[in-house]
Amino acid sequence: MKKKGVTSREVARLAGVSQSAVSRCFSPKASVSEATRQKILDAAKELGYRPNSIARSLTTRSSRTVAVVIHSLESPFYSMVLERAARFFQGQDYHLQLFVASPGESINDVIDSLIRSQVEGVLMLAITLSVDQASMLADVGIPTVIINRTVDYAGISQVGCDNFHGGFWAATHLARAGHHRIAFVAGLAGSSTSEQRRDGFAAGLEAAGHTLAYQDIGHYRYDDARQAARRLLSRESPPDAIFCANDLMAIAVMETARHEFGLRIPEDVSVMGFDNVAMAAWPSHDLTTVAQPIDDMVIKATELLMHQVRDEETQPQHIKLPIVPMVRGSTRPPLKC
Amino acid sequence: MKKKGVTSREVARLAGVSQSAVSRCFSPKASVSEATRQKILDAAKELGYRPNSIARSLTTRSSRTVAVVIHSLESPFYSMVLERAARFFQGQDYHLQLFVASPGESINDVIDSLIRSQVEGVLMLAITLSVDQASMLADVGIPTVIINRTVDYAGISQVGCDNFHGGFWAATHLARAGHHRIAFVAGLAGSSTSEQRRDGFAAGLEAAGHTLAYQDIGHYRYDDARQAARRLLSRESPPDAIFCANDLMAIAVMETARHEFGLRIPEDVSVMGFDNVAMAAWPSHDLTTVAQPIDDMVIKATELLMHQVRDEETQPQHIKLPIVPMVRGSTRPPLKC
DNA sequence: GTGAAAGCGCTAACAG
DNA sequence: CTGTTAGCGCTTTCAC
């Protein structure tokens, strides 16, 4: 019973009209008389006709497709961003092509594939782009918005939050609580986001007369952060406060501190994260963190992308949203002086 | 500097060959002499040529695209499945079109969109399909695999695990631990998965001489499950064991029990989940659960789908994988008798 | 091995 | 409002 490939021509024949009438009938601004429209619709229904959007894309030279490139779905922050972005694009009648790009070479393949697919825009989630890669996209004229990473190239839009300030605030918060041996768990080595958070954190510590005692790396992942926590907490004089480049790692650090080292949080060690994922608010984690305005980020990024897609003239923008401190129970309260 | 739309014809002209030579040069089984191949490649590089895959799809009548339809990305189980599926399809040089389908009417729109896009296959993640919807896909000849949901229609493949047995085991485990007032928190009302788990659970209780004391519903979501937990634990004689249709809800129940009702787990109330997401193993949750063989499920589902895509003759299959009991600390140990 | 020619299914002028 | 006519950029016979 396969009705594979019903074409507009077949519908036209059945309806006794020209093929282009059928085409018009399925176009937004149809100039078709009610009479023929009905004939066509009937014929179409009978045959189970659906316009072939590949053919349409070829003639209109518009794929109505955007690509989303994501590094991993482990972090709930990006699942959330992806889900919202997907809903947004669906609402705009755009298709979404998903690519997962592990850090490294594979990004070039993804970009190549993207371009061949004629996607009209690209949303990069936490993807670190080289200038070459960024300019390749710009050269072929595909608007691109990077969320949560920066690239030193003006031709591409970026949406993120004030990571430096977030890190700075984290430092201030920990310093006020009277911490002394303070550690930072980085995300990825080359990640601008992680670096900005660390730089802000270091600056904040310095401003408070402290220095960053230890640094380790957790690749934004739970397992790696547990390892990092083990290393940090096994030191001769272990940190009494740990700031992590995202919430997932912060939670991993808490798990390790509590269940492997028998430490109390925040009495023995304060822990802070970044993002404010839903989980961070769960009572057992109760994580003090730097909230990224996820709604705003997605809205800004998707709308900016669509503007650039629809209007060639729209210039790439760099948008930096304010962070929101979220004080919860995983950090000691400020000392009263 | 926009090099928009370099065509094979332009490459051909620059290389001094015919357009079809260029086409061959970019086809797998090229029958091109090394000499011209080199000329073409040089010209292509100079112009920044990339074959337009939309045009290719139109002529070959093959989009090399599959669709993945997902209900939500809140549950880490499906994020995981999606990520793995994405990597698999990328490895097969297939594009992945992502659709998010909130339960309800929107699925029809998604299916319509799918068909127009000429996707070659569909992977449905936890999507409840009506027979009409399922047969629509089958009628147009698009192979479809449903993960973790059943539909009473043979034309569509299904991959899932033995939910009934999982529920049964959960009941047995709780009964052995000496529980009496046992509750179940369902996922979604019409969800076959949730119903099978409940049926198996009820059967297991019955086999052990118990009955299902309470039922509530959490829509597979954290927030709703917290509400359900509040209702259950506020009862006059609250349950002493709660089995939830997925891990996310089980964790929500634990959070509520511990932090809102001051209950100890498992001393005051045992909690069980289903899925075995990564989080379930984290020490603070330490959740006893029924593990779904996620790797196998994804492999089976994606490979089955690709077989059906490549070979029309491959018949739809219903695959039921065995579950794996994961006993952790959120349930009381069995009574010694 | 290579070029010419005929489409894939649709949209978009252009006449009528 | 409707039909005719060109393509969109590529793959694919089919001769040469």
XYZ file of C-alpha atoms (C1' of nucleotides) in Angstrom:
706
model
C 0.000 0.000 0.000
C 2.890 2.314 -0.528
C 1.888 5.651 -1.884
C 5.444 6.669 -2.307
C 6.166 9.842 -4.141
C 2.890 11.398 -5.120
C 3.805 14.425 -7.198
C 2.019 17.637 -7.849
C 1.691 16.583 -11.481
C -0.357 13.548 -10.552
C -2.585 15.691 -8.397
C -2.945 18.131 -11.262
C -4.024 15.416 -13.623
C -6.563 14.026 -11.221
C -7.926 17.486 -10.499
C -7.907 18.427 -14.148
C -5.755 21.502 -13.676
C -2.196 22.469 -14.439
C 0.660 21.446 -12.255
C 1.419 25.022 -11.351
C -2.085 25.479 -10.028
C -1.350 22.737 -7.571
C 1.858 24.410 -6.603
C 0.079 27.691 -5.948
C -2.534 25.945 -3.947
C 0.107 24.841 -1.506
C 1.865 28.171 -1.331
C 1.142 30.702 1.364
C -0.029 33.547 -0.831
C -2.152 31.465 -3.121
C -4.012 33.211 -5.857
C -6.365 30.379 -6.604
C -10.109 30.464 -6.979
C -12.112 28.704 -4.359
C -13.468 26.331 -6.998
C -10.169 24.971 -8.239
C -8.676 25.111 -4.788
C -11.304 22.676 -3.645
C -10.795 20.374 -6.593
C -7.086 20.338 -5.946
C -7.436 19.781 -2.235
C -9.760 16.865 -2.871
C -7.446 15.299 -5.372
C -4.508 15.849 -3.078
C -6.265 14.231 -0.179
C -7.296 11.289 -2.279
C -3.764 10.651 -3.391
C -2.179 11.513 -0.085
C -0.138 14.242 -1.669
C 2.389 16.218 0.303
C 4.649 18.772 -1.316
C 8.210 17.541 -1.534
C 10.153 20.063 0.428
C 13.457 19.059 -1.062
C 12.277 20.070 -4.503
C 10.844 23.216 -3.050
C 14.134 24.031 -1.390
C 15.976 23.562 -4.607
C 13.889 26.026 -6.539
C 13.498 28.578 -3.806
C 17.094 28.187 -2.805
C 16.067 28.136 0.797
C 16.243 25.022 2.889
C 14.300 26.338 5.854
C 16.728 24.460 7.988
C 19.082 25.511 10.713
C 21.799 23.430 12.233
C 22.475 23.091 15.914
C 25.899 21.881 16.844
C 26.380 20.643 20.351
C 29.331 19.247 22.146
C 27.515 16.838 24.391
C 24.153 16.346 25.957
C 25.507 15.322 29.320
C 25.054 18.714 30.854
C 21.405 19.465 31.509
C 22.103 23.075 30.699
C 22.580 22.339 27.044
C 19.771 19.803 26.853
C 17.582 22.578 28.067
C 18.945 25.034 25.558
C 18.544 22.503 22.783
C 14.971 21.688 23.704
C 13.974 25.317 23.793
C 15.758 26.111 20.590
C 14.066 23.164 18.919
C 10.665 24.374 19.982
C 11.457 27.849 18.759
C 12.586 26.771 15.320
C 9.662 24.418 14.963
C 7.422 27.345 15.719
C 9.078 29.237 12.903
C 8.545 26.340 10.561
C 12.204 25.679 10.315
C 13.786 22.295 10.477
C 16.583 21.607 12.870
C 19.518 19.488 11.940
C 21.415 18.234 14.935
C 25.142 17.639 15.007
C 27.172 16.366 17.890
C 30.751 17.521 17.662
C 33.235 16.097 20.054
C 36.047 18.556 20.492
C 38.733 18.196 17.906
C 38.886 17.670 14.227
C 35.327 16.536 13.783
C 34.135 20.122 13.759
C 35.571 20.642 10.324
C 33.570 17.734 9.029
C 30.477 19.080 10.660
C 30.991 22.472 9.098
C 31.532 20.908 5.727
C 28.392 18.870 6.076
C 26.487 21.928 7.222
C 27.419 23.900 4.184
C 26.543 21.136 1.776
C 23.165 20.835 3.447
C 22.520 24.447 2.636
C 21.429 25.200 6.164
C 20.439 28.806 6.521
C 21.866 29.342 9.960
C 23.880 27.655 12.640
C 23.585 27.644 16.382
C 26.690 26.469 18.152
C 26.256 25.354 21.720
C 29.443 25.498 23.700
C 31.497 24.799 20.640
C 34.965 26.236 20.498
C 35.641 27.473 17.000
C 38.947 28.403 15.494
C 39.111 31.609 13.523
C 39.448 29.567 10.341
C 36.313 27.648 11.085
C 34.404 30.761 11.987
C 35.465 32.594 8.885
C 34.615 29.632 6.700
C 31.030 29.912 7.813
C 31.031 33.651 7.397
C 32.577 33.377 3.930
C 29.857 31.151 2.604
C 27.343 33.501 4.130
C 25.786 31.252 6.745
C 24.799 33.269 9.785
C 26.110 31.675 12.935
C 25.461 32.296 16.581
C 27.675 30.828 19.228
C 26.226 30.303 22.645
C 28.596 30.266 25.537
C 31.877 30.451 23.835
C 33.813 33.243 22.224
C 35.861 33.364 19.097
C 38.111 36.168 18.116
C 36.281 36.897 14.922
C 33.758 39.639 14.410
C 31.839 37.955 11.598
C 30.026 35.638 13.963
C 27.457 36.393 16.611
C 27.984 35.366 20.173
C 25.574 35.136 23.033
C 26.800 34.472 26.503
C 26.773 35.808 29.959
C 29.224 37.828 31.944
C 31.473 34.979 32.918
C 34.163 37.203 34.310
C 31.738 38.939 36.585
C 30.231 35.614 37.588
C 33.640 34.345 38.586
C 34.366 37.585 40.361
C 31.195 37.353 42.367
C 31.930 33.755 43.283
C 35.300 34.794 44.633
C 33.824 37.638 46.589
C 31.207 35.383 48.071
C 33.750 32.817 49.186
C 36.165 35.397 50.500
C 33.456 37.001 52.585
C 32.699 33.648 54.102
C 36.234 33.568 55.412
C 37.705 30.906 53.164
C 41.418 30.729 52.664
C 42.461 27.800 50.575
C 40.368 28.223 47.538
C 40.356 26.011 44.451
C 38.995 26.233 40.963
C 37.904 23.326 38.787
C 38.127 24.290 35.151
C 35.930 23.047 32.337
C 37.856 22.404 29.157
C 41.390 23.482 28.474
C 40.737 25.760 25.533
C 37.287 26.862 26.596
C 36.913 30.623 26.621
C 34.017 30.307 29.008
C 36.002 28.417 31.556
C 38.898 30.779 31.215
C 36.782 33.838 31.691
C 35.210 32.360 34.789
C 38.587 31.522 36.170
C 40.014 34.923 35.346
C 37.113 36.642 37.030
C 37.461 34.333 39.961
C 41.171 35.001 40.293
C 40.594 38.726 40.002
C 37.935 38.574 42.673
C 40.193 36.677 44.993
C 42.974 39.116 44.444
C 40.667 42.025 45.116
C 39.867 40.375 48.421
C 43.503 39.827 49.252
C 43.531 36.137 48.432
C 45.096 34.016 45.784
C 43.887 30.991 43.926
C 45.388 28.128 45.858
C 44.709 25.230 43.515
C 43.450 24.551 40.067
C 42.274 21.363 38.503
C 40.235 20.355 35.480
C 37.005 18.400 35.063
C 36.164 18.814 31.363
C 32.673 19.921 32.334
C 31.932 16.282 33.068
C 30.743 14.522 36.184
C 33.251 11.707 36.208
C 36.241 13.846 35.490
C 35.187 16.300 38.153
C 35.012 13.504 40.705
C 38.612 12.700 39.894
C 39.569 16.317 40.193
C 37.857 16.478 43.569
C 39.764 13.462 44.743
C 43.033 15.050 43.789
C 42.169 18.338 45.433
C 40.825 16.870 48.631
C 43.744 14.496 49.024
C 46.214 17.312 49.214
C 48.138 17.948 52.342
C 46.190 21.073 53.065
C 43.018 20.589 51.071
C 40.940 23.508 49.894
C 38.162 24.772 52.106
C 36.232 26.119 49.151
C 35.912 24.932 45.558
C 34.469 26.841 42.655
C 33.619 24.835 39.572
C 33.105 26.014 36.016
C 29.691 24.376 35.879
C 27.056 22.894 38.133
C 27.520 19.317 37.059
C 31.123 19.411 38.218
C 30.165 21.194 41.418
C 27.711 18.465 42.236
C 30.350 15.869 41.472
C 32.692 17.639 43.856
C 30.060 17.637 46.578
C 29.392 13.953 46.118
C 33.058 13.198 46.425
C 33.563 15.449 49.419
C 30.613 14.035 51.289
C 30.719 10.403 50.429
C 34.373 9.702 49.878
C 35.964 12.141 52.291
C 33.226 12.373 54.872
C 33.218 16.134 54.695
C 30.280 18.322 55.530
C 29.152 21.017 53.173
C 29.530 23.850 53.774
C 31.034 23.386 57.238
C 34.163 21.662 55.990
C 34.200 22.818 52.439
C 32.093 25.237 50.454
C 31.243 24.418 46.864
C 30.001 26.662 44.101
C 28.929 26.036 40.563
C 27.940 27.907 37.458
C 24.782 27.710 35.311
C 22.006 27.118 37.806
C 20.627 24.016 36.220
C 17.385 22.674 37.660
C 19.231 20.058 39.641
C 21.210 22.682 41.504
C 18.058 23.700 43.329
C 17.198 20.186 44.441
C 17.390 20.022 48.215
C 20.113 17.414 48.381
C 22.419 19.518 46.301
C 21.233 22.972 47.323
C 24.069 24.428 45.340
C 25.170 28.015 45.475
C 25.812 28.992 41.917
C 26.048 31.686 39.313
C 22.867 31.587 37.290
C 22.987 32.027 33.576
C 19.806 33.586 32.244
C 18.993 30.587 30.124
C 15.655 31.847 28.842
C 17.111 35.111 27.731
C 20.097 33.444 26.186
C 18.017 31.144 24.071
C 15.586 33.840 23.071
C 18.321 36.271 22.190
C 20.328 33.690 20.315
C 17.481 32.214 18.301
C 15.941 35.539 17.453
C 19.255 37.016 16.493
C 19.914 34.027 14.292
C 16.557 34.291 12.597
C 17.095 37.978 11.986
C 20.390 37.307 10.357
C 18.843 34.538 8.320
C 16.003 36.640 7.060
C 17.831 39.865 6.584
C 21.254 39.790 5.028
C 21.933 43.209 6.418
C 21.597 42.280 10.061
C 25.040 42.531 11.529
C 26.555 39.915 13.801
C 26.345 40.909 17.431
C 28.127 40.024 20.601
C 25.637 39.865 23.421
C 26.699 39.538 27.015
C 23.898 38.961 29.479
C 24.153 39.662 33.187
C 24.569 36.759 35.573
C 22.445 36.284 38.680
C 23.990 35.177 41.958
C 22.104 32.279 43.522
C 23.051 31.826 47.130
C 22.060 28.487 48.541
C 23.297 26.160 51.204
C 26.475 24.771 49.728
C 28.545 27.746 50.797
C 29.151 29.166 54.241
C 27.329 32.383 55.018
C 29.397 35.588 55.053
C 31.234 36.339 58.252
C 29.768 39.135 60.274
C 32.444 41.588 61.125
C 33.559 37.972 0.289
C 30.573 35.776 -0.106
C 31.146 32.790 -2.304
C 27.551 31.812 -2.163
C 26.373 29.042 -4.351
C 29.338 27.767 -6.308
C 27.925 25.219 -8.728
C 29.450 22.237 -10.391
C 29.008 24.043 -13.692
C 31.308 26.849 -12.620
C 33.876 24.344 -11.474
C 33.564 22.559 -14.789
C 34.183 25.730 -16.717
C 37.223 26.628 -14.677
C 38.602 23.122 -15.002
C 37.784 22.978 -18.683
C 35.706 19.854 -18.390
C 32.042 19.018 -18.550
C 29.716 19.478 -15.661
C 29.057 15.780 -15.437
C 32.737 15.114 -14.991
C 32.642 17.262 -11.911
C 29.679 15.360 -10.643
C 31.448 12.049 -11.108
C 34.478 13.392 -9.385
C 32.457 13.923 -6.236
C 30.686 10.606 -6.386
C 31.900 7.568 -4.507
C 32.478 5.264 -7.446
C 34.072 7.807 -9.703
C 35.256 6.720 -13.082
C 37.498 9.671 -13.685
C 41.053 9.731 -14.861
C 43.624 10.941 -12.416
C 44.455 13.850 -14.693
C 41.020 15.372 -14.895
C 40.294 14.493 -11.296
C 43.187 16.678 -10.284
C 42.128 19.550 -12.511
C 38.666 19.374 -11.072
C 39.794 19.169 -7.489
C 42.028 22.181 -7.993
C 39.274 24.189 -9.558
C 36.878 23.122 -6.836
C 39.242 24.161 -4.126
C 39.905 27.472 -5.739
C 36.220 28.272 -5.922
C 35.335 26.742 -2.606
C 32.957 24.348 -4.248
C 30.814 21.976 -2.203
C 28.209 19.753 -3.782
C 24.718 20.929 -2.979
C 23.160 18.039 -1.185
C 19.654 19.275 -1.728
C 20.059 18.997 -5.453
C 21.695 15.655 -5.007
C 18.817 14.457 -2.876
C 16.352 15.531 -5.470
C 17.939 13.558 -8.257
C 18.835 10.524 -6.247
C 15.519 10.627 -4.415
C 17.309 9.969 -1.195
C 17.631 12.583 1.474
C 20.109 10.744 3.648
C 18.234 12.114 6.582
C 16.471 10.503 9.467
C 14.175 12.174 11.919
C 14.286 11.774 15.646
C 11.158 12.711 17.499
C 11.449 13.234 21.201
C 8.966 14.199 23.798
C 11.252 16.165 26.048
C 14.887 16.403 26.938
C 14.290 16.720 30.654
C 14.969 13.101 31.355
C 18.655 12.295 31.072
C 17.744 8.896 29.737
C 16.529 10.330 26.482
C 19.270 12.913 26.222
C 21.618 9.998 26.371
C 19.716 8.054 23.760
C 19.586 11.086 21.525
C 23.270 11.776 21.819
C 24.188 8.238 20.967
C 21.760 8.037 18.121
C 23.125 11.290 16.756
C 26.645 9.957 16.798
C 25.556 6.780 15.117
C 23.746 8.493 12.284
C 26.573 10.935 11.807
C 28.858 7.954 11.474
C 26.621 6.616 8.738
C 26.728 9.928 6.951
C 23.107 10.549 7.626
C 21.659 13.815 8.779
C 19.453 13.953 11.796
C 16.424 16.163 11.938
C 15.216 16.759 15.454
C 11.602 17.252 16.412
C 10.243 17.883 19.853
C 6.664 16.717 20.144
C 4.766 17.617 23.227
C 2.057 15.054 23.771
C -1.114 15.823 21.888
C -1.996 17.066 18.494
C 1.404 18.346 17.573
C 2.513 14.869 16.607
C 0.377 14.990 13.512
C 2.123 18.142 12.436
C 5.457 16.566 13.088
C 4.574 13.531 11.025
C 3.362 15.712 8.217
C 6.552 17.719 8.316
C 8.578 14.545 8.407
C 6.995 13.178 5.298
C 7.412 16.377 3.359
C 11.058 16.424 4.308
C 11.467 13.047 2.678
C 13.238 11.649 5.682
C 14.216 8.063 5.093
C 13.517 6.841 8.581
C 12.136 7.923 11.895
C 13.216 7.202 15.422
C 10.561 7.943 17.999
C 11.762 8.341 21.556
C 9.059 7.740 24.115
C 6.424 8.988 21.726
C 2.968 7.530 22.040
C 1.565 6.992 18.576
C -2.002 6.302 17.631
C -2.638 3.543 15.140
C -3.600 6.162 12.580
C -0.338 7.961 13.031
C 1.641 4.769 12.862
C -0.092 3.556 9.741
C 0.363 6.911 8.080
C 4.100 6.489 8.332
C 3.926 2.915 7.189
C 1.704 3.822 4.244
C 4.129 6.334 2.856
C 6.854 3.785 3.324
C 8.967 5.494 5.938
C 10.545 2.940 8.252
C 9.937 3.875 11.847
C 11.317 2.562 15.094
C 9.734 3.440 18.382
C 11.884 3.296 21.437
C 10.183 2.703 24.721
C 6.591 2.813 23.741
C 4.310 0.335 22.052
C 1.646 0.802 19.477
C -0.811 -1.804 18.444
C 0.314 -1.852 14.869
C 2.603 -4.373 13.316
C 3.933 -2.141 10.554
C 6.247 -0.306 12.889
C 9.291 -1.510 14.731
C 9.539 -1.218 18.450
C 12.500 -1.503 20.733
C 12.048 -1.552 24.444
C 12.769 -3.547 27.492
C 10.746 -5.951 29.483
C 8.797 -3.404 31.464
C 6.420 -5.926 32.920
C 9.228 -8.012 34.254
C 10.970 -4.911 35.557
C 7.869 -3.939 37.476
C 7.484 -7.473 38.684
C 10.993 -7.582 39.986
C 10.546 -4.246 41.721
C 7.498 -5.603 43.520
C 9.301 -8.742 44.536
C 12.208 -6.770 45.847
C 10.008 -4.535 47.956
C 7.874 -7.368 49.209
C 10.926 -9.297 50.318
C 12.057 -6.303 52.275
C 8.865 -6.543 54.280
C 7.017 -3.518 52.946
C 3.258 -3.324 53.282
C 1.872 -0.073 52.075
C 3.291 0.176 48.636
C 2.700 2.949 46.130
C 3.308 3.447 42.448
C 3.967 6.734 40.735
C 2.980 6.510 37.091
C 4.555 8.329 34.191
C 2.021 9.539 31.673
C -1.608 8.526 31.556
C -1.617 6.891 28.129
C 1.944 5.663 28.215
C 2.243 1.990 27.438
C 5.581 1.886 29.175
C 4.215 3.207 32.394
C 1.257 0.887 32.226
C 3.382 -2.176 31.637
C 5.599 -1.273 34.536
C 2.586 -0.811 36.744
C 0.956 -4.021 35.590
C 4.115 -5.967 36.239
C 4.440 -4.273 39.587
C 0.861 -5.059 40.552
C 1.286 -8.646 39.423
C 4.450 -8.967 41.436
C 2.764 -7.607 44.523
C -0.105 -9.944 44.090
C 2.208 -12.893 43.697
C 3.715 -11.892 46.997
C 0.354 -11.598 48.659
C 0.223 -7.818 48.605
C -1.834 -5.249 46.814
C -0.965 -1.915 45.346
C -1.975 0.477 48.103
C -1.734 3.797 46.286
C -1.206 5.159 42.843
C -0.332 8.628 41.753
C 1.066 10.247 38.643
C 4.160 12.309 37.944
C 4.209 12.651 34.140
C 7.805 11.455 34.132
C 8.757 14.894 35.391
C 10.606 16.035 38.473
C 8.223 18.741 39.573
C 5.102 16.713 39.103
C 6.636 13.815 40.939
C 7.388 16.072 43.903
C 3.721 16.935 44.035
C 2.765 13.305 43.810
C 5.144 12.516 46.636
C 3.592 15.211 48.771
C 0.163 13.770 48.233
C 1.290 10.243 48.968
C 3.299 11.076 52.051
C 0.594 13.279 53.499
C -1.855 10.412 53.638
C -3.089 9.128 56.909
C -1.106 5.961 56.559
C 1.577 6.907 54.091
C 3.308 4.324 51.946
C 6.456 2.693 53.241
C 7.695 2.001 49.734
C 7.297 3.871 46.480
C 8.075 2.594 43.017
C 8.291 5.200 40.286
C 8.025 4.741 36.553
C 11.375 6.440 36.023
C 14.445 7.524 37.915
C 13.846 11.224 37.687
C 10.578 10.835 39.536
C 12.133 8.477 42.041
C 14.753 11.044 42.851
C 12.071 13.674 43.206
C 10.235 11.423 45.636
C 13.387 10.951 47.674
C 14.013 14.657 47.811
C 10.507 15.265 49.040
C 10.591 12.461 51.576
C 13.886 13.536 53.003
C 13.683 17.255 52.928
C 10.014 17.981 53.306
C 8.905 15.087 55.473
C 12.112 14.424 57.346
C 12.028 10.764 56.402
C 15.031 8.513 56.165
C 15.586 6.362 53.143
C 15.267 3.431 53.239
C 14.515 3.184 56.961
C 11.240 5.064 56.752
C 10.449 4.629 53.121
C 12.054 2.698 50.300
C 12.151 4.238 46.850
C 12.744 2.596 43.506
C 13.052 3.926 40.001
C 13.353 2.694 36.465
C 15.993 3.401 33.791
C 19.230 3.556 35.709
C 20.322 6.944 34.524
C 23.801 8.037 35.491
C 22.461 10.170 38.294
C 20.870 7.186 39.985
C 24.296 5.902 40.865
C 25.450 9.131 42.449
C 26.054 8.532 46.128
C 23.479 11.012 47.367
C 20.742 9.300 45.447
C 22.052 5.750 45.487
C 18.845 4.654 43.893
C 17.716 1.078 43.549
C 16.344 0.828 40.070
C 15.518 -1.316 37.100
C 18.202 -0.742 34.528
C 17.303 -0.453 30.892
C 20.094 -1.664 28.653
C 20.505 1.722 27.058
C 23.469 0.820 24.880
C 21.754 -2.199 23.465
C 18.548 -0.341 22.945
C 20.199 2.380 20.949
C 22.296 -0.004 18.934
C 19.396 -2.298 18.187
C 17.086 0.570 17.323
C 19.470 2.470 15.098
C 20.736 -0.591 13.302
C 17.269 -1.919 12.781
C 16.232 1.417 11.407
C 19.154 1.560 9.017
C 18.439 -1.930 7.809
C 14.887 -1.025 7.078
C 16.034 2.130 5.360
C 18.500 0.374 3.130
C 16.544 -2.721 2.416
C 12.877 -2.406 1.682
C 12.420 -6.049 2.451
C 13.519 -5.867 6.049
C 10.461 -6.486 8.142
C 9.509 -4.405 11.152
C 10.460 -6.070 14.394
C 9.413 -5.854 17.981
C 12.423 -6.200 20.182
C 12.146 -6.617 23.914
C 15.421 -6.477 25.796
C 15.935 -7.890 29.261
C 16.094 -5.527 32.217
C 18.816 -5.598 34.825
C 18.013 -5.207 38.520
C 20.231 -2.627 40.200
C 20.061 -2.917 43.936
C 21.389 0.114 45.746
C 20.783 1.817 49.028
C 17.384 3.410 48.532
C 15.530 0.231 49.414
C 15.635 -1.861 52.568
C 17.515 -5.122 52.285
C 15.454 -8.308 52.103
C 14.315 -9.739 55.414
C 16.108 -12.846 56.484
C 13.619 -15.508 57.313
C 36.989 8.066 -19.666
C 34.104 11.852 -21.089
C 30.340 14.963 -22.781
C 25.475 15.710 -24.095
C 20.961 15.443 -22.650
C 17.144 14.270 -19.871
C 15.099 14.810 -15.906
C 14.191 14.808 -10.105
C 9.485 17.888 -8.136
C 8.856 22.158 -7.454
C 8.475 27.603 -7.878
C 8.286 31.775 -10.434
C 7.883 34.812 -13.984
C 5.157 35.537 -17.977
C 1.361 35.634 -21.005
C -3.345 34.964 -21.798
C -7.137 33.452 -12.024
C -4.730 29.948 -14.802
C -1.521 27.459 -17.943
C 3.045 27.525 -20.197
C 7.749 27.776 -19.795
C 12.120 27.929 -17.644
C 15.029 26.579 -14.683
C 17.132 25.233 -9.305
C 22.087 21.927 -9.102
C 22.801 17.613 -9.435
C 22.915 12.396 -11.088
C 22.561 9.283 -14.698
C 21.941 6.889 -18.918
C 23.782 6.862 -23.377
C 26.730 7.459 -27.185
C 31.272 8.675 -28.565
